[in-house]
Amino acid sequence: MEERIPRKPVEVSDKFKYSRTHIYDYSIETFGYFQAEHYLQLIENALSTLFDSYAIYPECRHIATKSRIYRNIILDSHLIIYRITTQRIEVLDIIHSASSIGKIRTTRSIRV
């Protein structure tokens, strides 16, 4: 018999909301409205699967812990970084995949 992963609510940080808006604005300026809307929809679709599929994504190798609570979703040229807690899934930030390791590691200090 398969063991099911318990569903958890998903909370997003203010930092994630700010970064998502920045990515959207940049996409409109660079690629146009339709591409920006498409990428925003990809981000929203990735978030909508987290409540019951949070364990399938890999550990964020730049924020490695014994408990493997920091994970990331690779989405085109961005990483959606989230933390698994006992009560919920905390979406911390969305960062360009070419960002420095130091910037990625700072997501640990983001509070939801």
N, C-alpha and C. Protein backbone atom coordinates (compact mmCIF):
# COMPACT_ATOMS: atom_id res chain seq x y z
N MET A 1 0.84 -1.18 0.00
CA MET A 1 0.00 0.00 0.00
C MET A 1 0.88 1.25 0.00
N GLU A 2 0.53 2.22 -0.82
CA GLU A 2 1.30 3.45 -0.91
C GLU A 2 1.00 4.37 0.26
N GLU A 3 2.05 5.03 0.73
CA GLU A 3 1.88 6.01 1.79
C GLU A 3 1.67 7.37 1.16
N ARG A 4 0.58 8.03 1.50
CA ARG A 4 0.27 9.35 0.94
C ARG A 4 0.96 10.45 1.72
N ILE A 5 1.40 11.44 1.01
CA ILE A 5 2.00 12.61 1.63
C ILE A 5 0.85 13.50 2.11
N PRO A 6 0.89 13.94 3.37
CA PRO A 6 -0.21 14.78 3.87
C PRO A 6 -0.25 16.13 3.16
N ARG A 7 -1.45 16.58 2.89
CA ARG A 7 -1.63 17.90 2.26
C ARG A 7 -1.34 18.98 3.30
N LYS A 8 -0.74 20.06 2.81
CA LYS A 8 -0.44 21.19 3.69
C LYS A 8 -0.83 22.48 2.99
N PRO A 9 -1.29 23.47 3.76
CA PRO A 9 -1.60 24.76 3.14
C PRO A 9 -0.32 25.43 2.64
N VAL A 10 -0.46 26.24 1.61
CA VAL A 10 0.67 26.95 1.02
C VAL A 10 0.53 28.43 1.33
N GLU A 11 1.58 29.00 1.93
CA GLU A 11 1.62 30.44 2.23
C GLU A 11 2.77 31.06 1.44
N VAL A 12 2.54 32.23 0.87
CA VAL A 12 3.62 32.90 0.12
C VAL A 12 4.08 34.14 0.87
N SER A 13 5.36 34.40 0.80
CA SER A 13 5.94 35.55 1.50
C SER A 13 5.73 36.83 0.70
N ASP A 14 5.86 37.95 1.38
CA ASP A 14 5.78 39.24 0.70
C ASP A 14 6.93 39.39 -0.30
N LYS A 15 8.07 38.84 0.04
CA LYS A 15 9.23 38.89 -0.87
C LYS A 15 8.92 38.16 -2.18
N PHE A 16 8.26 37.00 -2.08
CA PHE A 16 7.87 36.27 -3.28
C PHE A 16 6.91 37.11 -4.12
N LYS A 17 5.92 37.73 -3.49
CA LYS A 17 4.96 38.55 -4.21
C LYS A 17 5.65 39.70 -4.94
N TYR A 18 6.60 40.34 -4.25
CA TYR A 18 7.34 41.43 -4.86
C TYR A 18 8.16 40.94 -6.06
N SER A 19 8.85 39.82 -5.89
CA SER A 19 9.68 39.27 -6.97
C SER A 19 8.84 38.85 -8.16
N ARG A 20 7.69 38.26 -7.90
CA ARG A 20 6.78 37.84 -8.98
C ARG A 20 6.31 39.05 -9.78
N THR A 21 5.98 40.12 -9.09
CA THR A 21 5.55 41.36 -9.77
C THR A 21 6.69 41.93 -10.60
N HIS A 22 7.90 41.92 -10.04
CA HIS A 22 9.07 42.42 -10.77
C HIS A 22 9.32 41.58 -12.03
N ILE A 23 9.22 40.28 -11.93
CA ILE A 23 9.41 39.40 -13.09
C ILE A 23 8.34 39.68 -14.14
N TYR A 24 7.11 39.88 -13.71
CA TYR A 24 6.02 40.17 -14.63
C TYR A 24 6.27 41.49 -15.37
N ASP A 25 6.64 42.53 -14.62
CA ASP A 25 6.91 43.84 -15.24
C ASP A 25 8.07 43.76 -16.23
N TYR A 26 9.13 43.06 -15.84
CA TYR A 26 10.28 42.89 -16.71
C TYR A 26 9.89 42.11 -17.98
N SER A 27 9.06 41.10 -17.81
CA SER A 27 8.63 40.29 -18.95
C SER A 27 7.79 41.10 -19.93
N ILE A 28 6.94 41.96 -19.41
CA ILE A 28 6.14 42.81 -20.30
C ILE A 28 7.05 43.73 -21.10
N GLU A 29 8.01 44.37 -20.45
CA GLU A 29 8.92 45.28 -21.13
C GLU A 29 9.80 44.57 -22.15
N THR A 30 10.23 43.35 -21.83
CA THR A 30 11.18 42.65 -22.67
C THR A 30 10.53 41.75 -23.72
N PHE A 31 9.49 41.02 -23.33
CA PHE A 31 8.91 40.00 -24.21
C PHE A 31 7.49 40.29 -24.66
N GLY A 32 6.82 41.24 -24.02
CA GLY A 32 5.46 41.58 -24.39
C GLY A 32 4.43 41.00 -23.44
N TYR A 33 3.22 41.50 -23.58
CA TYR A 33 2.13 41.17 -22.68
C TYR A 33 1.80 39.68 -22.66
N PHE A 34 1.65 39.07 -23.83
CA PHE A 34 1.21 37.67 -23.88
C PHE A 34 2.24 36.73 -23.28
N GLN A 35 3.52 36.97 -23.53
CA GLN A 35 4.56 36.13 -22.95
C GLN A 35 4.62 36.32 -21.43
N ALA A 36 4.43 37.56 -20.97
CA ALA A 36 4.43 37.84 -19.53
C ALA A 36 3.26 37.12 -18.86
N GLU A 37 2.10 37.14 -19.48
CA GLU A 37 0.94 36.45 -18.93
C GLU A 37 1.16 34.94 -18.91
N HIS A 38 1.77 34.43 -19.96
CA HIS A 38 2.05 32.99 -20.03
C HIS A 38 3.01 32.57 -18.91
N TYR A 39 4.06 33.34 -18.70
CA TYR A 39 5.03 32.99 -17.65
C TYR A 39 4.40 33.11 -16.26
N LEU A 40 3.58 34.12 -16.07
CA LEU A 40 2.87 34.27 -14.79
C LEU A 40 1.97 33.06 -14.55
N GLN A 41 1.32 32.56 -15.60
CA GLN A 41 0.48 31.38 -15.46
C GLN A 41 1.30 30.14 -15.12
N LEU A 42 2.51 30.02 -15.68
CA LEU A 42 3.40 28.91 -15.32
C LEU A 42 3.75 28.95 -13.84
N ILE A 43 4.03 30.14 -13.33
CA ILE A 43 4.35 30.30 -11.91
C ILE A 43 3.16 29.89 -11.06
N GLU A 44 1.97 30.37 -11.41
CA GLU A 44 0.77 30.05 -10.64
C GLU A 44 0.46 28.55 -10.69
N ASN A 45 0.66 27.92 -11.84
CA ASN A 45 0.42 26.48 -11.95
C ASN A 45 1.38 25.69 -11.06
N ALA A 46 2.64 26.12 -11.02
CA ALA A 46 3.62 25.44 -10.16
C ALA A 46 3.21 25.56 -8.69
N LEU A 47 2.75 26.73 -8.29
CA LEU A 47 2.32 26.92 -6.90
C LEU A 47 1.07 26.10 -6.56
N SER A 48 0.19 25.95 -7.53
CA SER A 48 -1.06 25.25 -7.26
C SER A 48 -0.85 23.75 -7.01
N THR A 49 0.29 23.21 -7.40
CA THR A 49 0.55 21.79 -7.17
C THR A 49 1.28 21.53 -5.84
N LEU A 50 1.74 22.59 -5.19
CA LEU A 50 2.57 22.42 -4.00
C LEU A 50 1.85 21.79 -2.81
N PHE A 51 0.58 22.07 -2.61
CA PHE A 51 -0.10 21.63 -1.39
C PHE A 51 -0.07 20.11 -1.19
N ASP A 52 0.02 19.35 -2.28
CA ASP A 52 0.09 17.90 -2.11
C ASP A 52 1.26 17.25 -2.84
N SER A 53 2.08 18.05 -3.53
CA SER A 53 3.23 17.51 -4.27
C SER A 53 4.55 18.14 -3.84
N TYR A 54 4.58 18.73 -2.67
CA TYR A 54 5.77 19.45 -2.22
C TYR A 54 6.99 18.56 -2.06
N ALA A 55 6.79 17.30 -1.82
CA ALA A 55 7.93 16.39 -1.58
C ALA A 55 8.60 15.89 -2.85
N ILE A 56 7.98 16.08 -4.01
CA ILE A 56 8.57 15.55 -5.25
C ILE A 56 9.69 16.42 -5.80
N TYR A 57 9.74 17.66 -5.38
CA TYR A 57 10.76 18.57 -5.90
C TYR A 57 12.07 18.37 -5.15
N PRO A 58 13.20 18.64 -5.82
CA PRO A 58 14.50 18.37 -5.18
C PRO A 58 14.85 19.37 -4.08
N GLU A 59 15.75 18.92 -3.22
CA GLU A 59 16.28 19.80 -2.19
C GLU A 59 17.05 20.92 -2.87
N CYS A 60 16.96 22.12 -2.32
CA CYS A 60 17.73 23.24 -2.85
C CYS A 60 19.19 23.02 -2.44
N ARG A 61 20.02 22.71 -3.39
CA ARG A 61 21.40 22.31 -3.07
C ARG A 61 22.23 23.42 -2.47
N HIS A 62 21.81 24.66 -2.62
CA HIS A 62 22.55 25.79 -2.05
C HIS A 62 22.15 26.07 -0.60
N ILE A 63 21.07 25.44 -0.15
CA ILE A 63 20.60 25.60 1.23
C ILE A 63 20.38 24.20 1.81
N ALA A 64 21.36 23.37 1.72
CA ALA A 64 21.23 21.98 2.17
C ALA A 64 21.13 21.89 3.69
N THR A 65 20.19 21.08 4.16
CA THR A 65 20.03 20.80 5.59
C THR A 65 19.80 19.30 5.75
N LYS A 66 20.01 18.80 6.97
CA LYS A 66 19.78 17.38 7.22
C LYS A 66 18.31 17.01 7.03
N SER A 67 17.43 17.92 7.39
CA SER A 67 16.00 17.63 7.29
C SER A 67 15.44 17.90 5.89
N ARG A 68 16.24 18.45 5.00
CA ARG A 68 15.83 18.72 3.62
C ARG A 68 14.56 19.56 3.53
N ILE A 69 14.46 20.59 4.36
CA ILE A 69 13.25 21.40 4.38
C ILE A 69 13.22 22.46 3.28
N TYR A 70 14.36 22.81 2.72
CA TYR A 70 14.41 23.80 1.65
C TYR A 70 14.41 23.09 0.31
N ARG A 71 13.43 23.40 -0.51
CA ARG A 71 13.28 22.76 -1.82
C ARG A 71 13.15 23.85 -2.88
N ASN A 72 13.30 23.46 -4.14
CA ASN A 72 13.09 24.41 -5.21
C ASN A 72 12.40 23.77 -6.40
N ILE A 73 11.63 24.61 -7.07
CA ILE A 73 11.00 24.23 -8.33
C ILE A 73 11.77 24.96 -9.42
N ILE A 74 12.27 24.21 -10.38
CA ILE A 74 13.00 24.83 -11.49
C ILE A 74 11.97 25.17 -12.55
N LEU A 75 11.85 26.46 -12.84
CA LEU A 75 10.84 26.94 -13.78
C LEU A 75 11.52 27.82 -14.81
N ASP A 76 11.78 27.27 -15.98
CA ASP A 76 12.51 27.98 -17.03
C ASP A 76 13.80 28.57 -16.47
N SER A 77 13.88 29.88 -16.35
CA SER A 77 15.12 30.49 -15.88
C SER A 77 15.03 30.97 -14.43
N HIS A 78 14.08 30.46 -13.68
CA HIS A 78 13.91 30.87 -12.28
C HIS A 78 13.80 29.66 -11.36
N LEU A 79 14.09 29.90 -10.09
CA LEU A 79 13.91 28.91 -9.04
C LEU A 79 12.86 29.44 -8.07
N ILE A 80 11.86 28.64 -7.81
CA ILE A 80 10.89 28.98 -6.76
C ILE A 80 11.38 28.22 -5.53
N ILE A 81 11.79 28.95 -4.51
CA ILE A 81 12.35 28.34 -3.31
C ILE A 81 11.29 28.34 -2.21
N TYR A 82 11.10 27.16 -1.61
CA TYR A 82 10.12 27.04 -0.53
C TYR A 82 10.68 26.20 0.61
N ARG A 83 10.01 26.34 1.75
CA ARG A 83 10.42 25.65 2.98
C ARG A 83 9.24 24.79 3.44
N ILE A 84 9.54 23.55 3.83
CA ILE A 84 8.52 22.64 4.36
C ILE A 84 8.58 22.71 5.88
N THR A 85 7.48 23.08 6.50
CA THR A 85 7.39 23.08 7.96
C THR A 85 6.37 22.02 8.38
N THR A 86 6.21 21.81 9.66
CA THR A 86 5.26 20.81 10.12
C THR A 86 3.81 21.22 9.82
N GLN A 87 3.56 22.52 9.75
CA GLN A 87 2.19 23.00 9.57
C GLN A 87 1.83 23.40 8.14
N ARG A 88 2.85 23.84 7.37
CA ARG A 88 2.54 24.41 6.05
C ARG A 88 3.75 24.40 5.13
N ILE A 89 3.51 24.84 3.90
CA ILE A 89 4.56 25.06 2.91
C ILE A 89 4.71 26.57 2.79
N GLU A 90 5.92 27.06 2.98
CA GLU A 90 6.18 28.50 2.91
C GLU A 90 6.98 28.80 1.64
N VAL A 91 6.35 29.47 0.70
CA VAL A 91 7.02 29.87 -0.53
C VAL A 91 7.79 31.15 -0.21
N LEU A 92 9.11 31.07 -0.30
CA LEU A 92 9.97 32.15 0.16
C LEU A 92 10.27 33.18 -0.92
N ASP A 93 10.68 32.73 -2.10
CA ASP A 93 11.06 33.68 -3.15
C ASP A 93 11.13 32.98 -4.49
N ILE A 94 11.14 33.78 -5.53
CA ILE A 94 11.42 33.29 -6.88
C ILE A 94 12.63 34.08 -7.36
N ILE A 95 13.69 33.36 -7.71
CA ILE A 95 14.99 33.96 -8.00
C ILE A 95 15.47 33.48 -9.36
N HIS A 96 16.13 34.35 -10.09
CA HIS A 96 16.72 33.95 -11.36
C HIS A 96 17.76 32.87 -11.10
N SER A 97 17.79 31.87 -11.95
CA SER A 97 18.70 30.74 -11.72
C SER A 97 20.17 31.10 -11.85
N ALA A 98 20.48 32.25 -12.44
CA ALA A 98 21.87 32.68 -12.54
C ALA A 98 22.30 33.55 -11.36
N SER A 99 21.45 33.67 -10.36
CA SER A 99 21.77 34.47 -9.17
C SER A 99 22.93 33.84 -8.41
N SER A 100 23.60 34.66 -7.63
CA SER A 100 24.72 34.16 -6.83
C SER A 100 24.23 33.21 -5.74
N ILE A 101 25.11 32.34 -5.33
CA ILE A 101 24.78 31.40 -4.27
C ILE A 101 24.44 32.15 -2.98
N GLY A 102 25.15 33.24 -2.73
CA GLY A 102 24.88 34.05 -1.55
C GLY A 102 23.46 34.60 -1.54
N LYS A 103 22.99 35.06 -2.69
CA LYS A 103 21.62 35.58 -2.78
C LYS A 103 20.61 34.46 -2.54
N ILE A 104 20.88 33.30 -3.09
CA ILE A 104 19.98 32.17 -2.87
C ILE A 104 19.92 31.79 -1.40
N ARG A 105 21.07 31.80 -0.75
CA ARG A 105 21.13 31.43 0.67
C ARG A 105 20.40 32.43 1.57
N THR A 106 20.29 33.67 1.16
CA THR A 106 19.59 34.67 1.98
C THR A 106 18.12 34.38 2.11
N THR A 107 17.57 33.50 1.26
CA THR A 107 16.14 33.18 1.36
C THR A 107 15.80 32.47 2.67
N ARG A 108 16.82 31.88 3.32
CA ARG A 108 16.57 31.23 4.62
C ARG A 108 15.98 32.19 5.65
N SER A 109 16.37 33.45 5.56
CA SER A 109 15.95 34.42 6.58
C SER A 109 14.58 35.05 6.28
N ILE A 110 13.96 34.71 5.16
CA ILE A 110 12.66 35.27 4.82
C ILE A 110 11.59 34.64 5.70
N ARG A 111 10.74 35.47 6.27
CA ARG A 111 9.65 35.00 7.12
C ARG A 111 8.33 35.18 6.40
N VAL A 112 7.43 34.25 6.65
CA VAL A 112 6.11 34.30 6.00
C VAL A 112 5.08 34.78 7.01
